[in-house]
CSV table of C-alpha atoms in Angstrom, one decimal:
chain,number,residue,atom,x,y,z
A,1,MET,CA,0.0,0.0,0.0
A,2,SER,CA,1.2,3.5,-0.7
A,3,ASP,CA,1.0,6.2,1.9
A,4,ARG,CA,2.0,9.7,0.9
A,5,ALA,CA,0.1,11.2,3.8
A,6,PHE,CA,2.2,9.1,6.2
A,7,ARG,CA,3.7,11.1,9.0
A,8,SER,CA,7.0,12.6,7.8
A,9,LEU,CA,9.5,9.8,7.7
A,10,GLU,CA,12.2,12.4,8.0
A,11,SER,CA,10.7,13.5,11.3
A,12,LEU,CA,10.3,9.9,12.4
A,13,GLU,CA,14.0,9.2,11.8
A,14,LYS,CA,15.0,12.1,14.1
A,15,SER,CA,12.5,11.5,16.9
A,16,ALA,CA,12.0,7.7,16.9
A,17,SER,CA,12.4,5.7,20.1
A,18,THR,CA,14.4,2.5,20.1
A,19,ALA,CA,11.5,0.4,21.3
A,20,ARG,CA,9.2,1.7,18.6
A,21,VAL,CA,11.2,2.0,15.4
A,22,LEU,CA,13.9,-0.2,13.9
A,23,ASN,CA,15.5,2.1,11.3
A,24,LEU,CA,17.2,-0.3,8.8
A,25,LEU,CA,17.4,2.6,6.3
A,26,GLN,CA,19.9,4.4,8.5
A,27,VAL,CA,21.8,1.2,9.2
A,28,ALA,CA,22.1,0.7,5.4
A,29,ARG,CA,23.4,4.3,5.0
A,30,ASP,CA,25.9,4.0,7.7
A,31,TYR,CA,27.2,0.4,7.2
A,32,ARG,CA,26.5,-0.6,3.6
A,33,LEU,CA,30.2,-0.6,2.7
A,34,THR,CA,31.2,-2.8,5.7
A,35,PRO,CA,31.7,-6.6,5.3
A,36,ASP,CA,29.5,-7.4,8.3
A,37,TRP,CA,26.4,-5.6,6.7
A,38,VAL,CA,27.0,-7.4,3.4
A,39,ASP,CA,27.7,-10.8,4.8
A,40,ARG,CA,25.3,-10.9,7.8
A,41,PRO,CA,22.1,-9.0,6.9
A,42,LEU,CA,19.0,-9.0,9.0
A,43,PHE,CA,16.9,-9.5,5.9
A,44,ARG,CA,18.1,-11.1,2.6
A,45,THR,CA,15.7,-9.0,0.5
A,46,PRO,CA,17.3,-5.7,-0.2
A,47,GLU,CA,14.1,-3.6,0.1
A,48,LEU,CA,13.4,-5.1,3.5
A,49,ASN,CA,17.0,-4.6,4.7
A,50,ALA,CA,16.7,-0.9,4.1
A,51,CYS,CA,13.1,-0.3,5.4
A,52,LEU,CA,11.7,1.1,8.6
A,53,LEU,CA,9.9,-1.3,11.0
A,54,LEU,CA,7.5,0.3,13.4
A,55,LYS,CA,5.4,-0.9,16.3
A,56,HIS,CA,2.4,1.0,15.2
A,57,ARG,CA,-0.6,1.8,17.4
A,58,LEU,CA,-3.6,1.0,15.3
A,59,ARG,CA,-6.2,3.7,14.6
A,60,ARG,CA,-9.9,2.7,14.7
A,61,ASN,CA,-10.2,2.7,10.9
A,62,GLU,CA,-7.3,0.2,10.8
A,63,TYR,CA,-8.8,-2.5,13.0
A,64,ASP,CA,-10.6,-4.2,10.1
A,65,ILE,CA,-7.3,-4.8,8.3
A,66,PHE,CA,-6.8,-7.8,10.6
A,67,ARG,CA,-8.9,-10.8,11.1
A,68,VAL,CA,-8.0,-11.0,14.8
A,69,PRO,CA,-8.4,-7.9,17.0
A,70,ARG,CA,-5.2,-6.2,18.1
A,71,GLN,CA,-4.1,-2.8,19.3
A,72,VAL,CA,-0.5,-2.7,18.0
A,73,ALA,CA,0.9,-4.1,14.8
A,74,THR,CA,4.3,-4.2,13.1
A,75,LYS,CA,4.4,-1.9,10.1
A,76,ILE,CA,6.9,-2.3,7.3
A,77,VAL,CA,7.6,1.0,5.6
A,78,VAL,CA,9.6,1.1,2.4
A,79,PRO,CA,10.5,4.8,1.5
A,80,ILE,CA,9.7,5.8,-2.1
A,81,ASP,CA,13.0,7.7,-2.2
A,82,ARG,CA,15.7,6.6,0.2
A,83,TRP,CA,17.4,10.0,0.0
A,84,ASP,CA,14.2,12.1,0.3
A,85,LEU,CA,12.0,10.8,3.0
A,86,LYS,CA,9.5,13.6,2.5
A,87,THR,CA,8.1,11.7,-0.5
A,88,GLY,CA,6.6,9.1,1.9
A,89,GLY,CA,6.6,5.4,1.5
A,90,ARG,CA,4.8,2.1,0.8
A,91,TYR,CA,3.7,0.0,3.7
A,92,VAL,CA,2.2,-3.2,4.8
A,93,PHE,CA,1.3,-4.6,8.2
A,94,VAL,CA,2.7,-7.9,9.3
A,95,GLY,CA,-0.2,-10.3,9.6
A,96,GLN,CA,-2.8,-8.2,7.9
A,97,ILE,CA,-5.5,-9.7,5.6
A,98,ASN,CA,-3.8,-10.9,2.4
A,99,TYR,CA,-0.4,-10.4,4.0
A,100,GLU,CA,1.2,-13.5,2.4
A,101,ARG,CA,0.0,-12.5,-1.1
A,102,THR,CA,1.2,-8.9,-0.6
A,103,MET,CA,4.6,-10.0,0.5
A,104,ALA,CA,5.0,-12.4,-2.4
A,105,GLN,CA,3.8,-9.8,-5.0
A,106,VAL,CA,5.8,-6.8,-3.6
A,107,PHE,CA,9.0,-8.4,-2.3
A,108,GLY,CA,9.0,-11.9,-3.7
A,109,VAL,CA,8.9,-13.2,-0.2
A,110,THR,CA,6.8,-16.4,0.3
A,111,ALA,CA,5.7,-17.9,3.6
A,112,ASP,CA,8.7,-20.3,3.7
A,113,HIS,CA,11.2,-17.5,3.0
A,114,PRO,CA,13.7,-16.7,5.9
A,115,ASP,CA,12.7,-13.0,5.8
A,116,PHE,CA,9.0,-14.0,6.2
A,117,ILE,CA,9.9,-16.1,9.3
A,118,VAL,CA,12.1,-13.3,10.8
A,119,LEU,CA,9.2,-10.8,10.4
A,120,GLY,CA,6.9,-13.2,12.2
A,121,MET,CA,9.4,-13.3,15.1
A,122,ILE,CA,9.6,-9.5,15.2
A,123,ASP,CA,5.9,-9.2,15.1
A,124,ARG,CA,5.5,-11.4,18.2
A,125,LEU,CA,7.9,-9.2,20.2
A,126,PRO,CA,6.3,-6.5,22.3
A,127,SER,CA,8.9,-3.9,21.3
A,128,LEU,CA,11.8,-3.4,18.9
A,129,ASP,CA,14.4,-2.8,21.6
A,130,PRO,CA,17.7,-4.2,20.2
A,131,PHE,CA,18.7,-6.4,23.2
A,132,LEU,CA,15.4,-8.3,23.2
A,133,LEU,CA,15.5,-8.5,19.4
A,134,ARG,CA,19.1,-9.9,19.2
A,135,GLU,CA,18.4,-12.5,21.9
A,136,ARG,CA,15.2,-13.6,20.2
A,137,LEU,CA,17.0,-14.1,16.9
A,138,SER,CA,20.0,-15.8,18.6
A,139,ARG,CA,17.7,-18.4,20.1
A,140,ALA,CA,16.5,-19.1,16.6
A,141,GLY,CA,20.1,-19.6,15.4
A,142,LEU,CA,20.3,-16.3,13.6
A,143,ASN,CA,23.2,-13.9,14.0
A,144,PRO,CA,22.9,-10.7,12.1
A,145,ALA,CA,25.7,-8.1,12.2
A,146,PRO,CA,26.0,-6.0,15.4
A,147,CYS,CA,25.1,-2.8,13.4
A,148,TYR,CA,21.4,-3.8,13.5
A,149,PHE,CA,21.3,-3.6,17.3
A,150,GLN,CA,21.9,0.1,18.0
A,151,ILE,CA,20.1,2.5,20.3
A,152,SER,CA,18.4,5.3,18.3
A,153,ASP,CA,19.9,8.8,18.3
A,154,ALA,CA,16.9,10.2,20.0
A,155,ASP,CA,17.2,7.8,22.9
A,156,LEU,CA,21.0,8.1,23.0
A,157,GLN,CA,20.7,11.8,23.8
A,158,ASP,CA,18.0,11.3,26.5
A,159,MET,CA,20.0,8.4,28.0
A,160,LEU,CA,23.3,10.3,28.2
A,161,ASP,CA,22.8,12.1,31.5
A,162,PHE,CA,21.4,8.9,33.1
A,163,VAL,CA,24.4,6.8,31.9
A,164,LYS,CA,27.0,9.4,33.0
A,165,LEU,CA,25.7,9.3,36.5
A,166,GLU,CA,25.5,5.5,36.5
A,167,ILE,CA,29.1,5.0,35.3
A,168,SER,CA,30.9,7.8,37.2
A,169,PRO,CA,32.2,5.4,39.9
A,170,LEU,CA,33.6,3.0,37.3
A,171,VAL,CA,35.3,5.9,35.4
A,172,HIS,CA,37.2,6.8,38.6
A,173,LEU,CA,38.1,3.1,39.1
A,174,SER,CA,39.1,2.4,35.5
A,175,LEU,CA,41.1,5.6,34.9
A,176,ARG,CA,42.6,5.3,38.4
A,177,ARG,CA,42.5,9.0,39.2
A,178,SER,CA,41.2,10.7,42.3
A,179,SER,CA,39.7,13.5,40.2
A,180,VAL,CA,38.0,12.7,36.8
A,181,GLY,CA,36.6,15.5,34.7
A,182,PRO,CA,33.1,15.5,33.2
A,183,ARG,CA,34.6,15.1,29.7
A,184,SER,CA,36.1,11.8,30.7
A,185,ILE,CA,32.8,10.6,32.0
A,186,GLU,CA,30.8,11.8,29.0
A,187,GLY,CA,33.3,10.4,26.6
A,188,LEU,CA,33.1,6.9,28.1
A,189,ALA,CA,29.3,7.1,28.4
A,190,LEU,CA,29.1,7.8,24.6
A,191,LYS,CA,31.5,5.0,23.8
A,192,ILE,CA,29.5,2.5,25.9
A,193,LEU,CA,26.2,3.7,24.2
A,194,SER,CA,27.7,3.7,20.7
A,195,ASN,CA,30.1,0.8,21.2
A,196,ALA,CA,32.9,3.0,19.8
A,197,PRO,CA,36.6,2.0,20.6
A,198,GLY,CA,39.0,4.3,22.3
A,199,ASP,CA,41.5,4.8,25.1
A,200,GLU,CA,38.8,4.9,27.8
A,201,SER,CA,37.4,1.6,26.5
A,202,ASP,CA,40.8,0.0,26.9
A,203,ALA,CA,41.0,1.3,30.5
A,204,LEU,CA,37.5,-0.1,31.1
A,205,ARG,CA,38.5,-3.5,29.6
A,206,SER,CA,41.5,-3.6,32.0
A,207,ALA,CA,39.3,-2.6,35.0
A,208,LEU,CA,36.9,-5.5,34.2
A,209,ASN,CA,39.8,-7.9,33.6
A,210,LEU,CA,38.3,-8.9,30.2
A,211,ARG,CA,40.0,-10.5,27.2
A,212,ALA,CA,39.6,-8.6,24.0
A,213,ASP,CA,37.2,-11.2,22.6
A,214,GLN,CA,35.0,-10.9,25.7
A,215,TYR,CA,34.9,-7.1,25.8
A,216,GLN,CA,32.4,-6.3,23.0
A,217,GLU,CA,29.9,-8.8,24.2
A,218,CYS,CA,30.1,-7.5,27.8
A,219,VAL,CA,29.7,-3.9,26.7
A,220,PHE,CA,26.7,-4.8,24.6
A,221,CYS,CA,25.1,-6.5,27.7
A,222,TRP,CA,26.0,-3.6,29.9
A,223,ARG,CA,24.5,-1.2,27.4
A,224,GLY,CA,21.3,-3.3,27.4
A,225,LEU,CA,21.0,-3.3,31.2
A,226,LEU,CA,21.6,0.5,31.3
A,227,TYR,CA,18.9,0.9,28.7
A,228,TYR,CA,16.5,-1.2,30.7
A,229,LYS,CA,17.2,0.8,33.9
A,230,TRP,CA,16.7,4.0,32.0
A,231,VAL,CA,13.4,2.8,30.6
A,232,MET,CA,12.2,1.6,34.0
A,233,VAL,CA,12.9,5.0,35.5
A,234,SER,CA,10.8,6.6,32.8
A,235,VAL,CA,8.0,4.0,33.2
A,236,LEU,CA,7.8,4.4,36.9
A,237,LYS,CA,7.2,8.1,36.6
A,238,ARG,CA,4.0,7.4,34.5
A,239,VAL,CA,2.7,4.1,35.8
A,240,ALA,CA,0.8,5.6,38.8
A,241,GLY,CA,-1.2,7.9,36.4
A,242,VAL,CA,-1.9,4.9,34.1
A,243,LEU,CA,-3.2,2.8,37.0
A,244,ASP,CA,-5.6,5.7,37.9
A,245,SER,CA,-6.8,6.1,34.4
A,246,ILE,CA,-7.5,2.4,34.1
A,247,ARG,CA,-9.4,2.5,37.4
A,248,LEU,CA,-11.4,5.7,36.6
A,249,ILE,CA,-12.2,5.4,32.8
A,250,LYS,CA,-15.9,4.9,32.2
A,251,PRO,CA,-17.3,3.6,28.9
A,252,ILE,CA,-20.1,5.3,27.1
A,253,GLY,CA,-23.3,3.6,25.9
A,254,PRO,CA,-25.2,0.6,27.3
A,255,LEU,CA,-23.4,-1.8,29.6
A,256,ASP,CA,-24.9,-5.2,30.4
A,257,MET,CA,-24.2,-7.1,33.6
A,258,ILE,CA,-21.6,-9.4,32.1
A,259,SER,CA,-19.6,-6.5,30.6
A,260,ARG,CA,-19.7,-4.6,33.8
A,261,GLU,CA,-18.4,-7.5,35.8
A,262,TYR,CA,-15.6,-8.1,33.3
A,263,ILE,CA,-14.5,-4.5,33.4
A,264,VAL,CA,-14.5,-4.4,37.2
A,265,ARG,CA,-12.6,-7.7,37.4
A,266,SER,CA,-10.1,-6.7,34.7
A,267,ARG,CA,-9.3,-3.4,36.3
A,268,LYS,CA,-8.4,-5.2,39.6
A,269,VAL,CA,-6.3,-7.8,37.8
A,270,LEU,CA,-4.4,-5.3,35.7
A,271,ARG,CA,-3.5,-3.1,38.7
A,272,THR,CA,-2.1,-6.2,40.4
A,273,GLN,CA,-0.3,-7.5,37.3
A,274,ILE,CA,1.2,-4.1,36.5
A,275,ALA,CA,2.5,-3.6,40.0
A,276,ARG,CA,3.8,-7.1,40.2
A,277,THR,CA,5.6,-6.8,36.8
A,278,CYS,CA,7.2,-3.5,37.8
A,279,LEU,CA,8.4,-5.1,41.1
A,280,ASP,CA,9.8,-8.1,39.2
A,281,VAL,CA,11.7,-5.9,36.8
A,282,GLN,CA,13.1,-3.9,39.7
A,283,ASN,CA,14.2,-7.1,41.5
A,284,THR,CA,16.0,-8.3,38.3
A,285,LEU,CA,17.8,-5.0,37.9
A,286,GLN,CA,18.8,-5.1,41.5
A,287,ILE,CA,20.9,-8.2,40.7
A,288,TYR,CA,22.8,-6.0,38.3
A,289,ASP,CA,23.1,-3.2,40.9
A,290,LEU,CA,24.7,-5.5,43.5
A,291,ALA,CA,27.2,-6.9,41.0
A,292,TYR,CA,28.1,-3.4,39.9
A,293,ALA,CA,28.5,-2.2,43.5
A,294,ASP,CA,30.8,-5.2,44.1
A,295,LEU,CA,33.0,-3.9,41.3
A,296,THR,CA,33.0,-0.2,42.1
A,297,LYS,CA,33.0,-0.3,45.9
A,298,GLN,CA,34.9,-3.5,46.6
A,299,GLY,CA,37.2,-3.4,43.5
A,300,ASN,CA,36.2,-6.9,42.6
A,301,PRO,CA,35.5,-7.4,38.8
A,302,ALA,CA,34.8,-11.1,38.8
A,303,GLU,CA,31.1,-11.0,39.8
A,304,PHE,CA,30.3,-8.1,37.5
A,305,LYS,CA,32.1,-9.7,34.6
A,306,GLY,CA,30.3,-13.0,35.2
A,307,PHE,CA,27.0,-11.2,35.4
A,308,LEU,CA,27.5,-9.4,32.1
A,309,LEU,CA,28.6,-12.6,30.3
A,310,ALA,CA,25.4,-14.2,31.5
A,311,ALA,CA,23.2,-11.2,31.0
A,312,PRO,CA,21.6,-12.2,27.6
A,313,SER,CA,19.5,-14.7,29.4
A,314,LEU,CA,17.9,-11.8,31.3
A,315,PHE,CA,17.1,-9.8,28.2
A,316,MET,CA,14.1,-11.9,27.0
A,317,ARG,CA,12.2,-11.6,30.3
A,318,LEU,CA,13.2,-7.9,30.9
A,319,GLY,CA,12.4,-7.0,27.3
A,320,GLU,CA,9.0,-8.8,27.4
A,321,GLN,CA,8.0,-7.2,30.7
A,322,LEU,CA,9.1,-3.7,30.0
A,323,GLY,CA,7.7,-3.9,26.4
A,324,ALA,CA,4.3,-4.8,27.8
A,325,ILE,CA,4.4,-2.0,30.4
A,326,GLN,CA,5.5,0.5,27.8
A,327,HIS,CA,2.7,-0.6,25.6
A,328,ILE,CA,0.1,-0.2,28.4
A,329,VAL,CA,1.5,3.2,29.4
A,330,SER,CA,1.7,4.5,25.9
A,331,PHE,CA,-1.7,3.3,24.7
A,332,SER,CA,-3.5,4.4,27.9
A,333,SER,CA,-2.1,7.9,27.5
A,334,TYR,CA,-3.3,8.0,24.0
A,335,ARG,CA,-6.7,6.4,24.4
A,336,PHE,CA,-7.7,7.5,27.9
A,337,GLY,CA,-6.1,11.0,27.8
A,338,ALA,CA,-7.9,14.2,28.6
A,339,LYS,CA,-8.6,14.9,24.9
A,340,ALA,CA,-9.7,11.4,23.9
A,341,ALA,CA,-13.3,10.5,23.4
A,342,PRO,CA,-14.6,8.0,26.0
A,343,PRO,CA,-14.5,4.4,24.7
A,344,GLY,CA,-17.6,2.3,24.2
A,345,SER,CA,-18.0,-0.8,26.4
A,346,GLU,CA,-16.8,-3.3,23.7
A,347,GLU,CA,-13.8,-1.2,22.9
A,348,LEU,CA,-12.9,-0.8,26.6
A,349,MET,CA,-13.1,-4.6,27.1
A,350,ASP,CA,-11.0,-5.2,24.1
A,351,ILE,CA,-8.3,-2.8,25.4
A,352,LEU,CA,-8.3,-4.3,28.9
A,353,MET,CA,-8.1,-7.8,27.4
A,354,ASP,CA,-5.2,-6.7,25.2
A,355,PHE,CA,-3.4,-5.3,28.3
A,356,GLU,CA,-3.9,-8.5,30.2
A,357,VAL,CA,-2.6,-10.7,27.4
A,358,SER,CA,0.5,-8.5,26.9
A,359,LEU,CA,1.4,-9.0,30.6
A,360,ARG,CA,1.3,-12.8,30.3
A,361,ILE,CA,4.7,-14.6,30.0
A,362,ARG,CA,5.0,-15.5,26.3
A,363,ASP,CA,6.5,-18.6,24.8
A,364,VAL,CA,9.4,-16.7,23.3
A,365,ASP,CA,10.9,-19.7,21.7
A,366,ALA,CA,7.9,-20.4,19.5
A,367,VAL,CA,8.6,-19.6,15.9
């Protein structure tokens, strides 16, 4: 489908969050001349390997595109002109009606094609965060180049202050100086977030007592845990308001006894599930905090290094949980906000049911 009225792709590139958009076009621009990008693509189909993937909140007029009701879908957007995003793009939703036929006609990708299977995996993820995505693909035996698992520029800027505060104790330890300037801290923060090499990185590798072949993997895991901590801080600031909106929202129109009972029950269940999920995430992140404290306060790198090397096993659960909470926070703000029209009873039940399902532990190994 063609969409020239699609919200400016140029604007989307600049403001996109890591969890919502996977900008393969930017990856292609930055890495197309590197052997890794050529030899280890995320998608084998050139058009797909230079598209934008979005976790898109469906509008009411888009619900009938799918046979099964859903609130969020994965949108594949292929720019009309890669070098002029203002021209818009063609798009298709993963799993929409006639999806298989559309993919075969437009991209030559049939249901047994590897790209079709990868898109199905991505669609089942609650977000596009790179740590969750890489771990999901790895469990399926897929190993795309590292350039596909970056944090977006928009999130990098927002994360920087948080990460500088987080790593300050380690900068002092790794550079072995009693007084470390803000440039040293910011420089290392940027290198951790962007995975760029440098002298500070060598000092960090020495402080962690890591071999060169271990270092890149550990930094990736550390970046993931810092990302999840930053996301959790943002989520906790908004979750109380979301719980209130779920509790207070009233549907318009007739409401039979069964619907009323379901809405009352679902509100209670969601409040409990959201609070429990937030606590579970905090408890998992506390394991990281303890290992990090052992390094920075006791000068013992062994536990922290071991934790980082084992960290990918945590990404699936953390990513699923935080992705579900982010979805609930984002969609509640959009649909239950002050300027939004009140939902009807059927729509409200659909939304509450979607929230409940998103909080359930998924079978992440299912293909």
